[in-house]
Amino acid sequence: MQKNIVIWDVICYLVFPLFIWNFMRDTIGDYTAMLISTIPELFIRLFAFLELNRLISLVPL
């Protein structure tokens, strides 16, 4: 399970933003390329937040 998390982190935080910046920046512009490259990171953080809340709700107080 940990290997999958590391692979997805590398893809979402390194590969995808660099791909968007290097290959699509000329077509869509600098600002739009920066905004689009943050979308996968937002989904990962949202998923992690929801997963953490689900785990916290399982812990008895």
PDB file of N, CA, C and O in Angstrom:
ATOM      1  N   MET A   1       0.814  -1.197   0.000  1.00  0.00           N
ATOM      2  CA  MET A   1       0.000   0.000   0.000  1.00  0.00           C
ATOM      3  C   MET A   1       0.862   1.268   0.000  1.00  0.00           C
ATOM      4  O   MET A   1       0.558   2.208  -0.678  1.00  0.00           O
ATOM      5  N   GLN A   2       1.955   1.266   0.774  1.00  0.00           N
ATOM      6  CA  GLN A   2       2.829   2.428   0.829  1.00  0.00           C
ATOM      7  C   GLN A   2       3.485   2.722  -0.520  1.00  0.00           C
ATOM      8  O   GLN A   2       3.688   3.868  -0.859  1.00  0.00           O
ATOM      9  N   LYS A   3       3.804   1.680  -1.284  1.00  0.00           N
ATOM     10  CA  LYS A   3       4.425   1.895  -2.589  1.00  0.00           C
ATOM     11  C   LYS A   3       3.476   2.634  -3.518  1.00  0.00           C
ATOM     12  O   LYS A   3       3.897   3.490  -4.282  1.00  0.00           O
ATOM     13  N   ASN A   4       2.208   2.295  -3.471  1.00  0.00           N
ATOM     14  CA  ASN A   4       1.231   2.981  -4.315  1.00  0.00           C
ATOM     15  C   ASN A   4       1.114   4.454  -3.953  1.00  0.00           C
ATOM     16  O   ASN A   4       0.972   5.298  -4.833  1.00  0.00           O
ATOM     17  N   ILE A   5       1.181   4.769  -2.674  1.00  0.00           N
ATOM     18  CA  ILE A   5       1.084   6.163  -2.247  1.00  0.00           C
ATOM     19  C   ILE A   5       2.286   6.948  -2.758  1.00  0.00           C
ATOM     20  O   ILE A   5       2.137   8.068  -3.253  1.00  0.00           O
ATOM     21  N   VAL A   6       3.446   6.378  -2.669  1.00  0.00           N
ATOM     22  CA  VAL A   6       4.653   7.062  -3.132  1.00  0.00           C
ATOM     23  C   VAL A   6       4.600   7.271  -4.642  1.00  0.00           C
ATOM     24  O   VAL A   6       4.934   8.350  -5.136  1.00  0.00           O
ATOM     25  N   ILE A   7       4.168   6.267  -5.361  1.00  0.00           N
ATOM     26  CA  ILE A   7       4.073   6.392  -6.824  1.00  0.00           C
ATOM     27  C   ILE A   7       3.078   7.475  -7.208  1.00  0.00           C
ATOM     28  O   ILE A   7       3.359   8.313  -8.069  1.00  0.00           O
ATOM     29  N   TRP A   8       1.911   7.491  -6.562  1.00  0.00           N
ATOM     30  CA  TRP A   8       0.910   8.518  -6.870  1.00  0.00           C
ATOM     31  C   TRP A   8       1.392   9.906  -6.478  1.00  0.00           C
ATOM     32  O   TRP A   8       1.100  10.890  -7.166  1.00  0.00           O
ATOM     33  N   ASP A   9       2.113  10.024  -5.377  1.00  0.00           N
ATOM     34  CA  ASP A   9       2.666  11.319  -4.997  1.00  0.00           C
ATOM     35  C   ASP A   9       3.666  11.821  -6.037  1.00  0.00           C
ATOM     36  O   ASP A   9       3.639  12.995  -6.407  1.00  0.00           O
ATOM     37  N   VAL A  10       4.530  10.947  -6.511  1.00  0.00           N
ATOM     38  CA  VAL A  10       5.508  11.348  -7.532  1.00  0.00           C
ATOM     39  C   VAL A  10       4.799  11.768  -8.818  1.00  0.00           C
ATOM     40  O   VAL A  10       5.149  12.777  -9.430  1.00  0.00           O
ATOM     41  N   ILE A  11       3.790  11.020  -9.203  1.00  0.00           N
ATOM     42  CA  ILE A  11       3.054  11.364 -10.426  1.00  0.00           C
ATOM     43  C   ILE A  11       2.326  12.692 -10.270  1.00  0.00           C
ATOM     44  O   ILE A  11       2.412  13.567 -11.141  1.00  0.00           O
ATOM     45  N   CYS A  12       1.622  12.864  -9.170  1.00  0.00           N
ATOM     46  CA  CYS A  12       0.788  14.058  -9.006  1.00  0.00           C
ATOM     47  C   CYS A  12       1.572  15.308  -8.642  1.00  0.00           C
ATOM     48  O   CYS A  12       1.141  16.414  -8.968  1.00  0.00           O
ATOM     49  N   TYR A  13       2.691  15.154  -7.957  1.00  0.00           N
ATOM     50  CA  TYR A  13       3.444  16.331  -7.533  1.00  0.00           C
ATOM     51  C   TYR A  13       4.625  16.659  -8.426  1.00  0.00           C
ATOM     52  O   TYR A  13       5.153  17.760  -8.355  1.00  0.00           O
ATOM     53  N   LEU A  14       5.055  15.722  -9.256  1.00  0.00           N
ATOM     54  CA  LEU A  14       6.235  15.971 -10.075  1.00  0.00           C
ATOM     55  C   LEU A  14       5.959  15.777 -11.560  1.00  0.00           C
ATOM     56  O   LEU A  14       6.140  16.696 -12.354  1.00  0.00           O
ATOM     57  N   VAL A  15       5.501  14.613 -11.943  1.00  0.00           N
ATOM     58  CA  VAL A  15       5.356  14.275 -13.362  1.00  0.00           C
ATOM     59  C   VAL A  15       4.270  15.111 -14.032  1.00  0.00           C
ATOM     60  O   VAL A  15       4.508  15.747 -15.065  1.00  0.00           O
ATOM     61  N   PHE A  16       3.076  15.113 -13.469  1.00  0.00           N
ATOM     62  CA  PHE A  16       1.971  15.839 -14.093  1.00  0.00           C
ATOM     63  C   PHE A  16       2.228  17.347 -14.201  1.00  0.00           C
ATOM     64  O   PHE A  16       2.050  17.919 -15.283  1.00  0.00           O
ATOM     65  N   PRO A  17       2.657  18.023 -13.122  1.00  0.00           N
ATOM     66  CA  PRO A  17       2.930  19.464 -13.272  1.00  0.00           C
ATOM     67  C   PRO A  17       4.042  19.773 -14.278  1.00  0.00           C
ATOM     68  O   PRO A  17       3.932  20.736 -15.039  1.00  0.00           O
ATOM     69  N   LEU A  18       5.105  18.965 -14.288  1.00  0.00           N
ATOM     70  CA  LEU A  18       6.175  19.218 -15.256  1.00  0.00           C
ATOM     71  C   LEU A  18       5.710  18.978 -16.690  1.00  0.00           C
ATOM     72  O   LEU A  18       6.093  19.702 -17.603  1.00  0.00           O
ATOM     73  N   PHE A  19       4.891  17.957 -16.877  1.00  0.00           N
ATOM     74  CA  PHE A  19       4.353  17.699 -18.217  1.00  0.00           C
ATOM     75  C   PHE A  19       3.499  18.875 -18.687  1.00  0.00           C
ATOM     76  O   PHE A  19       3.656  19.358 -19.811  1.00  0.00           O
ATOM     77  N   ILE A  20       2.601  19.327 -17.826  1.00  0.00           N
ATOM     78  CA  ILE A  20       1.737  20.462 -18.188  1.00  0.00           C
ATOM     79  C   ILE A  20       2.586  21.700 -18.466  1.00  0.00           C
ATOM     80  O   ILE A  20       2.371  22.406 -19.453  1.00  0.00           O
ATOM     81  N   TRP A  21       3.558  21.972 -17.615  1.00  0.00           N
ATOM     82  CA  TRP A  21       4.359  23.183 -17.771  1.00  0.00           C
ATOM     83  C   TRP A  21       5.206  23.135 -19.044  1.00  0.00           C
ATOM     84  O   TRP A  21       5.288  24.117 -19.787  1.00  0.00           O
ATOM     85  N   ASN A  22       5.833  22.010 -19.325  1.00  0.00           N
ATOM     86  CA  ASN A  22       6.748  21.951 -20.459  1.00  0.00           C
ATOM     87  C   ASN A  22       6.056  21.779 -21.809  1.00  0.00           C
ATOM     88  O   ASN A  22       6.546  22.286 -22.816  1.00  0.00           O
ATOM     89  N   PHE A  23       4.949  21.069 -21.861  1.00  0.00           N
ATOM     90  CA  PHE A  23       4.354  20.743 -23.153  1.00  0.00           C
ATOM     91  C   PHE A  23       3.074  21.514 -23.466  1.00  0.00           C
ATOM     92  O   PHE A  23       2.706  21.635 -24.626  1.00  0.00           O
ATOM     93  N   MET A  24       2.391  22.024 -22.482  1.00  0.00           N
ATOM     94  CA  MET A  24       1.124  22.700 -22.756  1.00  0.00           C
ATOM     95  C   MET A  24       1.151  24.185 -22.447  1.00  0.00           C
ATOM     96  O   MET A  24       0.178  24.886 -22.708  1.00  0.00           O
ATOM     97  N   ARG A  25       2.233  24.670 -21.881  1.00  0.00           N
ATOM     98  CA  ARG A  25       2.304  26.075 -21.487  1.00  0.00           C
ATOM     99  C   ARG A  25       2.176  27.011 -22.682  1.00  0.00           C
ATOM    100  O   ARG A  25       1.517  28.053 -22.597  1.00  0.00           O
ATOM    101  N   ASP A  26       2.782  26.665 -23.798  1.00  0.00           N
ATOM    102  CA  ASP A  26       2.712  27.528 -24.973  1.00  0.00           C
ATOM    103  C   ASP A  26       1.291  27.608 -25.520  1.00  0.00           C
ATOM    104  O   ASP A  26       0.879  28.647 -26.035  1.00  0.00           O
ATOM    105  N   THR A  27       0.547  26.529 -25.391  1.00  0.00           N
ATOM    106  CA  THR A  27      -0.809  26.489 -25.932  1.00  0.00           C
ATOM    107  C   THR A  27      -1.819  27.168 -25.018  1.00  0.00           C
ATOM    108  O   THR A  27      -2.663  27.931 -25.487  1.00  0.00           O
ATOM    109  N   ILE A  28      -1.734  26.895 -23.717  1.00  0.00           N
ATOM    110  CA  ILE A  28      -2.770  27.389 -22.809  1.00  0.00           C
ATOM    111  C   ILE A  28      -2.332  28.582 -21.977  1.00  0.00           C
ATOM    112  O   ILE A  28      -3.155  29.195 -21.311  1.00  0.00           O
ATOM    113  N   GLY A  29      -1.080  28.926 -21.977  1.00  0.00           N
ATOM    114  CA  GLY A  29      -0.589  30.082 -21.237  1.00  0.00           C
ATOM    115  C   GLY A  29       0.011  29.695 -19.894  1.00  0.00           C
ATOM    116  O   GLY A  29      -0.259  28.625 -19.354  1.00  0.00           O
ATOM    117  N   ASP A  30       0.809  30.608 -19.351  1.00  0.00           N
ATOM    118  CA  ASP A  30       1.527  30.339 -18.099  1.00  0.00           C
ATOM    119  C   ASP A  30       0.575  30.172 -16.918  1.00  0.00           C
ATOM    120  O   ASP A  30       0.663  29.213 -16.160  1.00  0.00           O
ATOM    121  N   TYR A  31      -0.310  31.119 -16.736  1.00  0.00           N
ATOM    122  CA  TYR A  31      -1.192  31.118 -15.573  1.00  0.00           C
ATOM    123  C   TYR A  31      -2.117  29.901 -15.585  1.00  0.00           C
ATOM    124  O   TYR A  31      -2.284  29.227 -14.565  1.00  0.00           O
ATOM    125  N   THR A  32      -2.694  29.603 -16.718  1.00  0.00           N
ATOM    126  CA  THR A  32      -3.594  28.448 -16.836  1.00  0.00           C
ATOM    127  C   THR A  32      -2.836  27.150 -16.613  1.00  0.00           C
ATOM    128  O   THR A  32      -3.357  26.227 -15.974  1.00  0.00           O
ATOM    129  N   ALA A  33      -1.610  27.061 -17.088  1.00  0.00           N
ATOM    130  CA  ALA A  33      -0.810  25.857 -16.870  1.00  0.00           C
ATOM    131  C   ALA A  33      -0.530  25.647 -15.392  1.00  0.00           C
ATOM    132  O   ALA A  33      -0.577  24.517 -14.894  1.00  0.00           O
ATOM    133  N   MET A  34      -0.253  26.726 -14.667  1.00  0.00           N
ATOM    134  CA  MET A  34      -0.031  26.598 -13.223  1.00  0.00           C
ATOM    135  C   MET A  34      -1.303  26.153 -12.512  1.00  0.00           C
ATOM    136  O   MET A  34      -1.254  25.326 -11.602  1.00  0.00           O
ATOM    137  N   LEU A  35      -2.441  26.692 -12.904  1.00  0.00           N
ATOM    138  CA  LEU A  35      -3.699  26.306 -12.270  1.00  0.00           C
ATOM    139  C   LEU A  35      -4.064  24.851 -12.556  1.00  0.00           C
ATOM    140  O   LEU A  35      -4.473  24.113 -11.656  1.00  0.00           O
ATOM    141  N   ILE A  36      -3.912  24.422 -13.790  1.00  0.00           N
ATOM    142  CA  ILE A  36      -4.262  23.048 -14.161  1.00  0.00           C
ATOM    143  C   ILE A  36      -3.333  22.047 -13.471  1.00  0.00           C
ATOM    144  O   ILE A  36      -3.766  20.967 -13.072  1.00  0.00           O
ATOM    145  N   SER A  37      -2.086  22.405 -13.292  1.00  0.00           N
ATOM    146  CA  SER A  37      -1.146  21.467 -12.680  1.00  0.00           C
ATOM    147  C   SER A  37      -1.418  21.245 -11.197  1.00  0.00           C
ATOM    148  O   SER A  37      -0.910  20.293 -10.609  1.00  0.00           O
ATOM    149  N   THR A  38      -2.229  22.084 -10.563  1.00  0.00           N
ATOM    150  CA  THR A  38      -2.551  21.901  -9.149  1.00  0.00           C
ATOM    151  C   THR A  38      -3.771  21.013  -8.924  1.00  0.00           C
ATOM    152  O   THR A  38      -4.013  20.599  -7.790  1.00  0.00           O
ATOM    153  N   ILE A  39      -4.519  20.696  -9.957  1.00  0.00           N
ATOM    154  CA  ILE A  39      -5.762  19.926  -9.793  1.00  0.00           C
ATOM    155  C   ILE A  39      -5.521  18.536  -9.184  1.00  0.00           C
ATOM    156  O   ILE A  39      -6.207  18.175  -8.222  1.00  0.00           O
ATOM    157  N   PRO A  40      -4.586  17.725  -9.667  1.00  0.00           N
ATOM    158  CA  PRO A  40      -4.394  16.408  -9.042  1.00  0.00           C
ATOM    159  C   PRO A  40      -3.959  16.502  -7.574  1.00  0.00           C
ATOM    160  O   PRO A  40      -4.365  15.687  -6.752  1.00  0.00           O
ATOM    161  N   GLU A  41      -3.179  17.511  -7.249  1.00  0.00           N
ATOM    162  CA  GLU A  41      -2.738  17.672  -5.874  1.00  0.00           C
ATOM    163  C   GLU A  41      -3.913  17.988  -4.958  1.00  0.00           C
ATOM    164  O   GLU A  41      -3.982  17.491  -3.832  1.00  0.00           O
ATOM    165  N   LEU A  42      -4.853  18.790  -5.439  1.00  0.00           N
ATOM    166  CA  LEU A  42      -6.031  19.096  -4.638  1.00  0.00           C
ATOM    167  C   LEU A  42      -6.874  17.850  -4.399  1.00  0.00           C
ATOM    168  O   LEU A  42      -7.385  17.649  -3.292  1.00  0.00           O
ATOM    169  N   PHE A  43      -7.011  17.004  -5.411  1.00  0.00           N
ATOM    170  CA  PHE A  43      -7.778  15.769  -5.246  1.00  0.00           C
ATOM    171  C   PHE A  43      -7.103  14.828  -4.253  1.00  0.00           C
ATOM    172  O   PHE A  43      -7.771  14.203  -3.423  1.00  0.00           O
ATOM    173  N   ILE A  44      -5.786  14.739  -4.295  1.00  0.00           N
ATOM    174  CA  ILE A  44      -5.075  13.855  -3.361  1.00  0.00           C
ATOM    175  C   ILE A  44      -5.234  14.362  -1.935  1.00  0.00           C
ATOM    176  O   ILE A  44      -5.459  13.590  -1.007  1.00  0.00           O
ATOM    177  N   ARG A  45      -5.095  15.661  -1.725  1.00  0.00           N
ATOM    178  CA  ARG A  45      -5.247  16.219  -0.380  1.00  0.00           C
ATOM    179  C   ARG A  45      -6.681  16.054   0.113  1.00  0.00           C
ATOM    180  O   ARG A  45      -6.898  15.762   1.284  1.00  0.00           O
ATOM    181  N   LEU A  46      -7.670  16.234  -0.749  1.00  0.00           N
ATOM    182  CA  LEU A  46      -9.067  16.036  -0.363  1.00  0.00           C
ATOM    183  C   LEU A  46      -9.311  14.582   0.021  1.00  0.00           C
ATOM    184  O   LEU A  46      -9.953  14.299   1.043  1.00  0.00           O
ATOM    185  N   PHE A  47      -8.800  13.657  -0.759  1.00  0.00           N
ATOM    186  CA  PHE A  47      -8.951  12.238  -0.456  1.00  0.00           C
ATOM    187  C   PHE A  47      -8.273  11.901   0.874  1.00  0.00           C
ATOM    188  O   PHE A  47      -8.830  11.177   1.702  1.00  0.00           O
ATOM    189  N   ALA A  48      -7.077  12.427   1.109  1.00  0.00           N
ATOM    190  CA  ALA A  48      -6.367  12.159   2.361  1.00  0.00           C
ATOM    191  C   ALA A  48      -7.137  12.731   3.545  1.00  0.00           C
ATOM    192  O   ALA A  48      -7.229  12.102   4.605  1.00  0.00           O
ATOM    193  N   PHE A  49      -7.704  13.910   3.381  1.00  0.00           N
ATOM    194  CA  PHE A  49      -8.488  14.521   4.446  1.00  0.00           C
ATOM    195  C   PHE A  49      -9.726  13.687   4.758  1.00  0.00           C
ATOM    196  O   PHE A  49     -10.037  13.435   5.930  1.00  0.00           O
ATOM    197  N   LEU A  50     -10.435  13.249   3.740  1.00  0.00           N
ATOM    198  CA  LEU A  50     -11.625  12.424   3.956  1.00  0.00           C
ATOM    199  C   LEU A  50     -11.259  11.085   4.578  1.00  0.00           C
ATOM    200  O   LEU A  50     -11.968  10.580   5.449  1.00  0.00           O
ATOM    201  N   GLU A  51     -10.161  10.504   4.161  1.00  0.00           N
ATOM    202  CA  GLU A  51      -9.719   9.225   4.722  1.00  0.00           C
ATOM    203  C   GLU A  51      -9.324   9.393   6.190  1.00  0.00           C
ATOM    204  O   GLU A  51      -9.647   8.546   7.020  1.00  0.00           O
ATOM    205  N   LEU A  52      -8.664  10.479   6.518  1.00  0.00           N
ATOM    206  CA  LEU A  52      -8.283  10.739   7.898  1.00  0.00           C
ATOM    207  C   LEU A  52      -9.509  10.927   8.771  1.00  0.00           C
ATOM    208  O   LEU A  52      -9.582  10.390   9.881  1.00  0.00           O
ATOM    209  N   ASN A  53     -10.489  11.660   8.286  1.00  0.00           N
ATOM    210  CA  ASN A  53     -11.719  11.842   9.060  1.00  0.00           C
ATOM    211  C   ASN A  53     -12.457  10.533   9.249  1.00  0.00           C
ATOM    212  O   ASN A  53     -13.066  10.306  10.284  1.00  0.00           O
ATOM    213  N   ARG A  54     -12.434   9.658   8.253  1.00  0.00           N
ATOM    214  CA  ARG A  54     -13.092   8.368   8.372  1.00  0.00           C
ATOM    215  C   ARG A  54     -12.386   7.533   9.429  1.00  0.00           C
ATOM    216  O   ARG A  54     -13.038   6.875  10.240  1.00  0.00           O
ATOM    217  N   LEU A  55     -11.070   7.589   9.482  1.00  0.00           N
ATOM    218  CA  LEU A  55     -10.319   6.828  10.474  1.00  0.00           C
ATOM    219  C   LEU A  55     -10.509   7.403  11.880  1.00  0.00           C
ATOM    220  O   LEU A  55     -10.590   6.652  12.851  1.00  0.00           O
ATOM    221  N   ILE A  56     -10.582   8.717  11.987  1.00  0.00           N
ATOM    222  CA  ILE A  56     -10.777   9.338  13.292  1.00  0.00           C
ATOM    223  C   ILE A  56     -12.156   8.981  13.849  1.00  0.00           C
ATOM    224  O   ILE A  56     -12.300   8.749  15.039  1.00  0.00           O
ATOM    225  N   SER A  57     -13.162   8.907  12.997  1.00  0.00           N
ATOM    226  CA  SER A  57     -14.500   8.577  13.476  1.00  0.00           C
ATOM    227  C   SER A  57     -14.597   7.133  13.964  1.00  0.00           C
ATOM    228  O   SER A  57     -15.506   6.799  14.710  1.00  0.00           O
ATOM    229  N   LEU A  58     -13.668   6.268  13.572  1.00  0.00           N
ATOM    230  CA  LEU A  58     -13.684   4.878  14.020  1.00  0.00           C
ATOM    231  C   LEU A  58     -13.046   4.695  15.401  1.00  0.00           C
ATOM    232  O   LEU A  58     -13.254   3.699  16.064  1.00  0.00           O
ATOM    233  N   VAL A  59     -12.252   5.686  15.827  1.00  0.00           N
ATOM    234  CA  VAL A  59     -11.552   5.578  17.114  1.00  0.00           C
ATOM    235  C   VAL A  59     -12.507   5.954  18.239  1.00  0.00           C
ATOM    236  O   VAL A  59     -13.054   7.063  18.241  1.00  0.00           O
ATOM    237  N   PRO A  60     -12.725   5.048  19.186  1.00  0.00           N
ATOM    238  CA  PRO A  60     -13.619   5.394  20.293  1.00  0.00           C
ATOM    239  C   PRO A  60     -12.946   6.380  21.252  1.00  0.00           C
ATOM    240  O   PRO A  60     -11.753   6.314  21.507  1.00  0.00           O
ATOM    241  N   LEU A  61     -13.735   7.306  21.773  1.00  0.00           N
ATOM    242  CA  LEU A  61     -13.190   8.309  22.699  1.00  0.00           C
ATOM    243  C   LEU A  61     -13.388   7.909  24.123  1.00  0.00           C
ATOM    244  O   LEU A  61     -14.142   7.254  24.594  1.00  0.00           O
TER     245      LEU A  61
END
